[in-house]
Amino acid sequence: MSKFSSLAILLVLSAGSMASVSYTQVGPYPTKAIDGGFREDELRRFTALEPIDTHTHIYKSDPVFFEMLRKLHLHTLDIVDVSDNGNAERKDLTKENNDVFEVARESSGHVSVCTTFDPYLISQPGFTEAAIHQLDESFARGAIAVKVWKNVGMEVKDSKGNYILPDNSLLEPIYRDIEFHHKTLVTHVGDPNTAWAAPNPSATDFSYFKNNPQWYMYNIKDAPPKQKILDARDHLLEMNPDLRMVGAHLGSMEADIDQVARHFDRYPNFTVDLAGRMPYLMLLPREKAIAFITKYQDRLLYGTDNTIYPETEVSTWVFRAEDSYANDWRFLATDQTVEYGGRRLRGLALPNSVVKKIYHDNAVKWIPGIADQ
């Protein structure tokens, strides 16, 4: 999971706090919804899409959150990550998995589960078999997807001190098992280019890496180059041509939309979500953004990276989240003005048929089961 918060969200709120936690952000400024949350006519148009948020991390069952889902007609994919240096919720795979399944159970069919395995155990005997067994148990409980997070490539090492890359041979049987069960693989591999660049306080992502030096690859002498990690992801795609893969966060190619396009042209089993990277689309020349989205309208999935931890004050979170959903929709579906980084930007006013693919149809195709209920 990346904490490059989506457009407005920058949100994972601590209990009683209005500040976002110090995870990665696309930029130092949240995008402002000039008109706030959905107006009545806008809500009708949005809910008619039967929208799906394909990238969330919700670890707390809360009636206020579930009411928001019902109000917005929103389905979500609730993603499990394992991290040894993040929130305590992410350090125990069993607890986190159980918490996410509980959210799904309590959601009246609005939430689906994306599980994961623990890559930190990769040097232990029987790792691959144990990971497959754990995933199969999650599939039996209803999980519809599996996540590989950025610690594969950027943190986890084997017993010899070598970085584990996404195409590591010990992971290949896991990918084959995911394909065998007709599930979808979600990959967040790599981070924005700032992680590998010399310090630049004007870079939009600089504050995150300043506050989270464990992910600032520039200062980690033996860290793999970003392209090496992406090449390993692409090798995985080539080795598993029948495995559906969603590249989270524009496939970590957010700074080069043409690179994303080349991947679509080369890998028919690859798509991307927009979670936490909408500002990169917003800051493109408007006509280029429209042309890219129109051409690849079948390969883009809406997502936010919205997160609720057990300690989050959900009522405040929901207020912000609804504004964010409204703002994202306005940018894609209307020509209204939004703000990002002090700039006023005109929405793309995409045809409703394209917007519906981004918000619903593509998710149903690429992540089967996500809106069956």
Short mmCIF file of C-alpha atoms in Angstrom, two decimals:
data_model
loop_
_atom_site.label_atom_id
_atom_site.label_comp_id
_atom_site.label_asym_id
_atom_site.label_seq_id
_atom_site.Cartn_x
_atom_site.Cartn_y
_atom_site.Cartn_z
CA MET A 1 0.00 0.00 0.00
CA SER A 2 1.19 3.47 -0.71
CA LYS A 3 0.07 6.29 1.45
CA PHE A 4 0.28 8.74 -1.35
CA SER A 5 -3.19 9.86 -0.40
CA SER A 6 -5.75 10.25 -3.06
CA LEU A 7 -6.60 13.72 -4.23
CA ALA A 8 -8.22 15.11 -1.22
CA ILE A 9 -7.81 12.33 1.12
CA LEU A 10 -4.33 12.72 2.52
CA LEU A 11 -6.53 11.42 5.24
CA VAL A 12 -5.69 8.58 7.47
CA LEU A 13 -6.89 10.48 10.50
CA SER A 14 -5.75 9.67 14.01
CA ALA A 15 -8.41 9.60 16.67
CA GLY A 16 -9.30 13.15 17.54
CA SER A 17 -6.80 14.57 15.04
CA MET A 18 -7.42 16.54 11.89
CA ALA A 19 -3.93 15.94 10.53
CA SER A 20 -3.01 13.15 8.14
CA VAL A 21 -0.43 10.64 9.22
CA SER A 22 3.07 10.98 7.86
CA TYR A 23 2.78 8.55 4.98
CA THR A 24 3.54 9.32 1.38
CA GLN A 25 1.61 12.06 -0.32
CA VAL A 26 1.60 12.99 -3.98
CA GLY A 27 2.14 16.57 -3.02
CA PRO A 28 2.14 18.92 -0.09
CA TYR A 29 -1.30 20.28 -0.92
CA PRO A 30 -4.61 18.44 -0.76
CA THR A 31 -6.81 19.03 -3.76
CA LYS A 32 -9.78 21.14 -2.78
CA ALA A 33 -13.31 20.42 -3.85
CA ILE A 34 -14.43 23.97 -4.45
CA ASP A 35 -18.06 23.07 -3.86
CA GLY A 36 -17.44 20.57 -1.04
CA GLY A 37 -19.37 17.31 -1.01
CA PHE A 38 -21.89 16.03 -3.52
CA ARG A 39 -24.84 18.23 -4.34
CA GLU A 40 -28.13 16.36 -4.77
CA ASP A 41 -27.98 16.26 -8.57
CA GLU A 42 -24.33 15.20 -8.49
CA LEU A 43 -25.04 12.43 -6.01
CA ARG A 44 -27.68 11.01 -8.34
CA ARG A 45 -25.19 10.94 -11.21
CA PHE A 46 -22.45 9.43 -9.04
CA THR A 47 -24.57 6.71 -7.47
CA ALA A 48 -25.97 5.75 -10.88
CA LEU A 49 -22.46 4.57 -11.75
CA GLU A 50 -22.63 1.99 -8.92
CA PRO A 51 -19.06 3.13 -8.17
CA ILE A 52 -16.26 0.85 -7.01
CA ASP A 53 -13.16 2.01 -5.12
CA THR A 54 -10.60 -0.66 -5.97
CA HIS A 55 -7.95 0.44 -3.47
CA THR A 56 -8.74 0.98 0.21
CA HIS A 57 -7.35 -0.18 3.56
CA ILE A 58 -10.20 -0.34 6.07
CA TYR A 59 -9.39 -2.08 9.36
CA LYS A 60 -12.31 -1.00 11.51
CA SER A 61 -15.98 -1.93 11.29
CA ASP A 62 -17.96 1.22 11.92
CA PRO A 63 -21.64 2.01 11.22
CA VAL A 64 -20.76 5.51 10.04
CA PHE A 65 -18.44 4.10 7.37
CA PHE A 66 -21.03 1.55 6.26
CA GLU A 67 -23.67 4.27 6.02
CA MET A 68 -21.35 6.24 3.70
CA LEU A 69 -21.02 3.17 1.47
CA ARG A 70 -24.81 2.82 1.28
CA LYS A 71 -25.31 6.52 0.61
CA LEU A 72 -22.78 6.54 -2.23
CA HIS A 73 -23.77 3.09 -3.57
CA LEU A 74 -20.07 2.37 -3.16
CA HIS A 75 -18.27 -0.97 -3.25
CA THR A 76 -14.65 -1.18 -2.14
CA LEU A 77 -11.72 -3.56 -2.28
CA ASP A 78 -10.23 -3.75 1.23
CA ILE A 79 -6.52 -4.53 0.90
CA VAL A 80 -4.27 -6.26 3.43
CA ASP A 81 -0.58 -5.30 3.63
CA VAL A 82 2.20 -6.53 5.90
CA SER A 83 4.71 -3.94 7.11
CA ASP A 84 7.27 -4.16 9.88
CA ASN A 85 7.72 -0.38 10.09
CA GLY A 86 4.21 1.01 9.77
CA ASN A 87 1.05 1.11 11.85
CA ALA A 88 0.73 -1.69 14.40
CA GLU A 89 -2.31 -3.01 12.52
CA ARG A 90 -0.05 -4.07 9.64
CA LYS A 91 2.50 -5.99 11.69
CA ASP A 92 0.31 -9.02 12.41
CA LEU A 93 -1.01 -10.63 9.23
CA THR A 94 -3.49 -12.86 11.05
CA LYS A 95 -5.07 -9.98 12.96
CA GLU A 96 -5.15 -7.68 9.95
CA ASN A 97 -6.65 -10.39 7.74
CA ASN A 98 -9.32 -11.12 10.35
CA ASP A 99 -10.10 -7.44 10.78
CA VAL A 100 -10.58 -6.97 7.04
CA PHE A 101 -12.80 -10.05 6.76
CA GLU A 102 -14.88 -8.65 9.63
CA VAL A 103 -15.30 -5.36 7.78
CA ALA A 104 -16.43 -7.30 4.72
CA ARG A 105 -18.91 -9.37 6.76
CA GLU A 106 -20.41 -6.29 8.41
CA SER A 107 -20.63 -4.28 5.17
CA SER A 108 -23.77 -5.91 3.73
CA GLY A 109 -21.90 -6.85 0.58
CA HIS A 110 -20.23 -3.48 -0.04
CA VAL A 111 -16.67 -4.59 0.82
CA SER A 112 -14.53 -7.32 -0.77
CA VAL A 113 -11.22 -8.64 0.56
CA CYS A 114 -7.78 -8.51 -1.02
CA THR A 115 -5.47 -10.62 1.14
CA THR A 116 -1.69 -11.04 1.08
CA PHE A 117 1.18 -13.21 2.33
CA ASP A 118 4.06 -12.30 4.63
CA PRO A 119 7.21 -11.69 2.54
CA TYR A 120 9.35 -11.22 5.64
CA LEU A 121 9.20 -15.00 6.10
CA ILE A 122 10.70 -15.76 2.71
CA SER A 123 13.94 -17.20 4.14
CA GLN A 124 12.15 -19.66 6.38
CA PRO A 125 11.93 -23.31 5.28
CA GLY A 126 8.64 -24.08 3.56
CA PHE A 127 7.82 -20.43 2.96
CA THR A 128 6.18 -20.91 -0.44
CA GLU A 129 4.00 -23.83 0.61
CA ALA A 130 2.92 -22.05 3.79
CA ALA A 131 2.09 -18.85 1.88
CA ILE A 132 -0.01 -20.78 -0.64
CA HIS A 133 -1.84 -22.60 2.16
CA GLN A 134 -2.61 -19.32 3.90
CA LEU A 135 -3.84 -17.72 0.66
CA ASP A 136 -6.02 -20.71 -0.17
CA GLU A 137 -7.62 -20.43 3.25
CA SER A 138 -8.34 -16.77 2.54
CA PHE A 139 -9.82 -17.67 -0.87
CA ALA A 140 -12.09 -20.16 0.90
CA ARG A 141 -13.22 -17.32 3.18
CA GLY A 142 -14.05 -15.17 0.17
CA ALA A 143 -10.92 -13.18 -0.72
CA ILE A 144 -10.97 -12.19 -4.40
CA ALA A 145 -7.45 -10.78 -4.83
CA VAL A 146 -3.90 -10.83 -3.45
CA LYS A 147 -1.57 -7.89 -2.85
CA VAL A 148 2.19 -7.65 -3.31
CA TRP A 149 3.46 -4.51 -1.61
CA LYS A 150 6.50 -2.30 -2.18
CA ASN A 151 8.52 -3.95 0.58
CA VAL A 152 9.10 -6.62 -2.07
CA GLY A 153 11.83 -4.84 -3.99
CA MET A 154 12.49 -2.00 -1.56
CA GLU A 155 12.98 -3.65 1.82
CA VAL A 156 12.78 -7.43 2.20
CA LYS A 157 16.05 -9.36 1.79
CA ASP A 158 16.90 -13.03 1.69
CA SER A 159 19.25 -14.81 4.09
CA LYS A 160 22.23 -13.70 1.99
CA GLY A 161 21.28 -10.03 2.16
CA ASN A 162 19.95 -9.80 -1.40
CA TYR A 163 16.82 -7.78 -2.06
CA ILE A 164 13.77 -9.88 -2.92
CA LEU A 165 12.33 -8.70 -6.24
CA PRO A 166 8.79 -9.35 -7.51
CA ASP A 167 9.94 -12.10 -9.89
CA ASN A 168 11.82 -14.08 -7.23
CA SER A 169 11.58 -17.81 -7.94
CA LEU A 170 10.10 -18.52 -4.51
CA LEU A 171 7.14 -16.29 -5.37
CA GLU A 172 6.39 -17.81 -8.77
CA PRO A 173 4.38 -20.79 -7.39
CA ILE A 174 2.32 -18.28 -5.41
CA TYR A 175 1.46 -16.40 -8.60
CA ARG A 176 0.51 -19.66 -10.32
CA ASP A 177 -1.78 -20.50 -7.40
CA ILE A 178 -3.46 -17.10 -7.64
CA GLU A 179 -4.05 -17.70 -11.35
CA PHE A 180 -5.29 -21.24 -10.70
CA HIS A 181 -7.96 -19.86 -8.37
CA HIS A 182 -8.90 -17.18 -10.93
CA LYS A 183 -8.02 -14.38 -8.53
CA THR A 184 -6.41 -11.02 -9.32
CA LEU A 185 -2.91 -9.92 -8.30
CA VAL A 186 -2.58 -6.31 -7.12
CA THR A 187 1.01 -5.04 -7.17
CA HIS A 188 2.44 -1.94 -5.60
CA VAL A 189 6.10 -2.18 -6.54
CA GLY A 190 8.38 0.85 -6.42
CA ASP A 191 7.58 4.39 -5.35
CA PRO A 192 7.63 7.76 -7.13
CA ASN A 193 10.95 8.79 -8.65
CA THR A 194 11.66 11.12 -5.73
CA ALA A 195 12.62 8.07 -3.66
CA TRP A 196 15.72 7.57 -5.81
CA ALA A 197 16.54 11.22 -6.52
CA ALA A 198 18.89 13.60 -4.73
CA PRO A 199 17.19 15.74 -2.06
CA ASN A 200 14.97 18.33 -3.67
CA PRO A 201 12.69 20.23 -1.26
CA SER A 202 10.59 21.46 -4.19
CA ALA A 203 9.68 17.94 -5.28
CA THR A 204 6.04 17.20 -4.52
CA ASP A 205 6.91 13.97 -2.68
CA PHE A 206 9.96 15.23 -0.79
CA SER A 207 8.29 15.70 2.60
CA TYR A 208 7.21 12.07 2.70
CA PHE A 209 10.70 10.70 2.16
CA LYS A 210 12.16 13.24 4.56
CA ASN A 211 9.78 11.98 7.24
CA ASN A 212 10.07 8.32 6.22
CA PRO A 213 13.76 7.73 5.50
CA GLN A 214 13.27 3.96 5.45
CA TRP A 215 11.76 4.42 1.98
CA TYR A 216 14.25 7.02 0.73
CA MET A 217 16.26 4.75 -1.54
CA TYR A 218 18.71 7.53 -2.46
CA ASN A 219 20.31 7.20 0.98
CA ILE A 220 20.26 3.39 1.02
CA LYS A 221 23.49 2.42 -0.68
CA ASP A 222 22.59 -1.08 -1.84
CA ALA A 223 19.00 -0.30 -2.85
CA PRO A 224 17.94 -1.59 -6.27
CA PRO A 225 17.26 1.08 -8.89
CA LYS A 226 13.58 1.70 -9.46
CA GLN A 227 13.75 0.45 -13.03
CA LYS A 228 15.19 -2.86 -11.86
CA ILE A 229 12.15 -3.35 -9.63
CA LEU A 230 9.75 -2.44 -12.44
CA ASP A 231 11.63 -4.74 -14.82
CA ALA A 232 11.13 -7.59 -12.34
CA ARG A 233 7.40 -6.75 -12.26
CA ASP A 234 7.34 -6.86 -16.06
CA HIS A 235 9.18 -10.19 -16.05
CA LEU A 236 6.45 -11.50 -13.74
CA LEU A 237 3.86 -10.35 -16.28
CA GLU A 238 5.71 -12.13 -19.08
CA MET A 239 6.04 -15.37 -17.09
CA ASN A 240 2.33 -15.36 -16.20
CA PRO A 241 0.45 -14.12 -19.26
CA ASP A 242 -2.89 -15.45 -18.00
CA LEU A 243 -2.61 -13.84 -14.56
CA ARG A 244 -4.63 -10.64 -14.18
CA MET A 245 -2.54 -7.90 -12.63
CA VAL A 246 -3.61 -4.49 -11.36
CA GLY A 247 -0.62 -2.15 -11.07
CA ALA A 248 -1.48 0.01 -8.07
CA HIS A 249 -0.85 3.75 -8.22
CA LEU A 250 -0.60 4.00 -12.03
CA GLY A 251 1.76 1.04 -11.87
CA SER A 252 4.37 3.24 -10.12
CA MET A 253 4.93 4.91 -13.50
CA GLU A 254 3.04 8.04 -12.52
CA ALA A 255 5.63 10.48 -13.82
CA ASP A 256 5.52 9.10 -17.38
CA ILE A 257 2.04 8.45 -18.70
CA ASP A 258 3.55 7.35 -22.01
CA GLN A 259 5.32 4.53 -20.17
CA VAL A 260 1.97 3.42 -18.79
CA ALA A 261 0.58 3.45 -22.32
CA ARG A 262 3.45 1.31 -23.61
CA HIS A 263 2.76 -1.23 -20.89
CA PHE A 264 -0.89 -1.42 -21.86
CA ASP A 265 0.13 -2.03 -25.46
CA ARG A 266 2.63 -4.73 -24.51
CA TYR A 267 0.87 -6.58 -21.67
CA PRO A 268 -2.79 -7.43 -22.24
CA ASN A 269 -3.00 -8.91 -18.71
CA PHE A 270 -2.03 -5.59 -17.07
CA THR A 271 -4.17 -2.70 -15.88
CA VAL A 272 -3.66 0.08 -13.32
CA ASP A 273 -5.58 1.82 -10.60
CA LEU A 274 -5.53 5.57 -10.01
CA ALA A 275 -5.21 5.37 -6.24
CA GLY A 276 -3.20 8.21 -4.78
CA ARG A 277 -2.03 9.35 -8.21
CA MET A 278 -4.93 11.39 -9.52
CA PRO A 279 -2.89 14.60 -9.17
CA TYR A 280 -0.46 13.26 -11.78
CA LEU A 281 -3.39 13.10 -14.22
CA MET A 282 -4.61 16.49 -13.09
CA LEU A 283 -1.28 18.14 -13.78
CA LEU A 284 -1.03 16.74 -17.31
CA PRO A 285 -2.04 19.04 -20.15
CA ARG A 286 -5.81 18.66 -20.21
CA GLU A 287 -6.01 17.41 -23.79
CA LYS A 288 -3.28 14.83 -23.16
CA ALA A 289 -5.11 13.52 -20.11
CA ILE A 290 -8.34 13.23 -22.10
CA ALA A 291 -6.59 11.47 -24.98
CA PHE A 292 -4.83 8.98 -22.69
CA ILE A 293 -7.95 8.12 -20.72
CA THR A 294 -10.07 7.85 -23.84
CA LYS A 295 -7.64 5.51 -25.59
CA TYR A 296 -7.13 3.30 -22.55
CA GLN A 297 -10.60 3.62 -21.06
CA ASP A 298 -10.77 -0.16 -20.56
CA ARG A 299 -7.54 -0.28 -18.52
CA LEU A 300 -8.07 2.29 -15.75
CA LEU A 301 -9.65 1.49 -12.37
CA TYR A 302 -10.78 4.09 -9.89
CA GLY A 303 -9.17 3.89 -6.44
CA THR A 304 -8.28 6.17 -3.55
CA ASP A 305 -5.91 4.46 -1.05
CA ASN A 306 -8.31 5.60 1.69
CA THR A 307 -7.38 4.10 5.05
CA ILE A 308 -9.13 3.64 8.38
CA TYR A 309 -7.02 2.30 11.24
CA PRO A 310 -8.55 1.02 14.50
CA GLU A 311 -7.76 4.36 16.17
CA THR A 312 -9.30 6.53 13.41
CA GLU A 313 -12.18 8.85 14.34
CA VAL A 314 -14.51 7.68 11.59
CA SER A 315 -17.12 10.46 11.66
CA THR A 316 -14.49 13.07 10.79
CA TRP A 317 -12.89 10.73 8.27
CA VAL A 318 -16.18 10.17 6.43
CA PHE A 319 -16.79 13.91 6.12
CA ARG A 320 -13.43 14.32 4.40
CA ALA A 321 -13.82 11.14 2.34
CA GLU A 322 -17.14 12.23 0.83
CA ASP A 323 -15.57 15.53 -0.23
CA SER A 324 -12.73 13.60 -1.84
CA TYR A 325 -15.04 11.24 -3.74
CA ALA A 326 -17.01 14.24 -4.98
CA ASN A 327 -13.88 16.04 -6.06
CA ASP A 328 -12.46 13.08 -7.96
CA TRP A 329 -15.75 12.59 -9.77
CA ARG A 330 -16.01 16.27 -10.69
CA PHE A 331 -12.52 16.18 -12.19
CA LEU A 332 -13.28 13.16 -14.35
CA ALA A 333 -16.95 13.69 -15.21
CA THR A 334 -17.47 17.46 -15.39
CA ASP A 335 -15.72 20.62 -16.51
CA GLN A 336 -15.98 22.15 -13.06
CA THR A 337 -12.91 23.71 -11.47
CA VAL A 338 -10.86 21.92 -8.83
CA GLU A 339 -7.77 23.12 -7.02
CA TYR A 340 -4.44 21.38 -6.60
CA GLY A 341 -1.28 22.92 -5.20
CA GLY A 342 -2.75 26.38 -5.46
CA ARG A 343 -3.70 25.86 -9.11
CA ARG A 344 -7.24 25.95 -10.42
CA LEU A 345 -7.80 23.13 -12.88
CA ARG A 346 -10.66 22.43 -15.24
CA GLY A 347 -12.29 19.00 -15.08
CA LEU A 348 -11.99 16.62 -18.02
CA ALA A 349 -15.74 16.23 -18.72
CA LEU A 350 -15.27 12.68 -19.96
CA PRO A 351 -18.29 10.96 -21.57
CA ASN A 352 -20.44 9.09 -19.09
CA SER A 353 -19.66 5.81 -20.88
CA VAL A 354 -15.94 6.30 -20.11
CA VAL A 355 -16.56 7.42 -16.54
CA LYS A 356 -18.70 4.33 -15.93
CA LYS A 357 -15.87 2.09 -17.11
CA ILE A 358 -13.40 3.77 -14.76
CA TYR A 359 -15.76 3.63 -11.79
CA HIS A 360 -17.47 0.28 -12.35
CA ASP A 361 -17.14 -1.81 -15.49
CA ASN A 362 -13.35 -2.20 -15.48
CA ALA A 363 -13.29 -3.24 -11.84
CA VAL A 364 -15.88 -5.93 -12.47
CA LYS A 365 -13.84 -7.23 -15.42
CA TRP A 366 -10.39 -7.14 -13.82
CA ILE A 367 -11.33 -8.09 -10.25
CA PRO A 368 -14.15 -10.63 -10.58
CA GLY A 369 -16.40 -10.81 -7.54
CA ILE A 370 -15.86 -7.22 -6.44
CA ALA A 371 -19.49 -6.22 -6.83
CA ASP A 372 -21.33 -9.53 -6.99
CA GLN A 373 -23.55 -8.49 -4.10
#
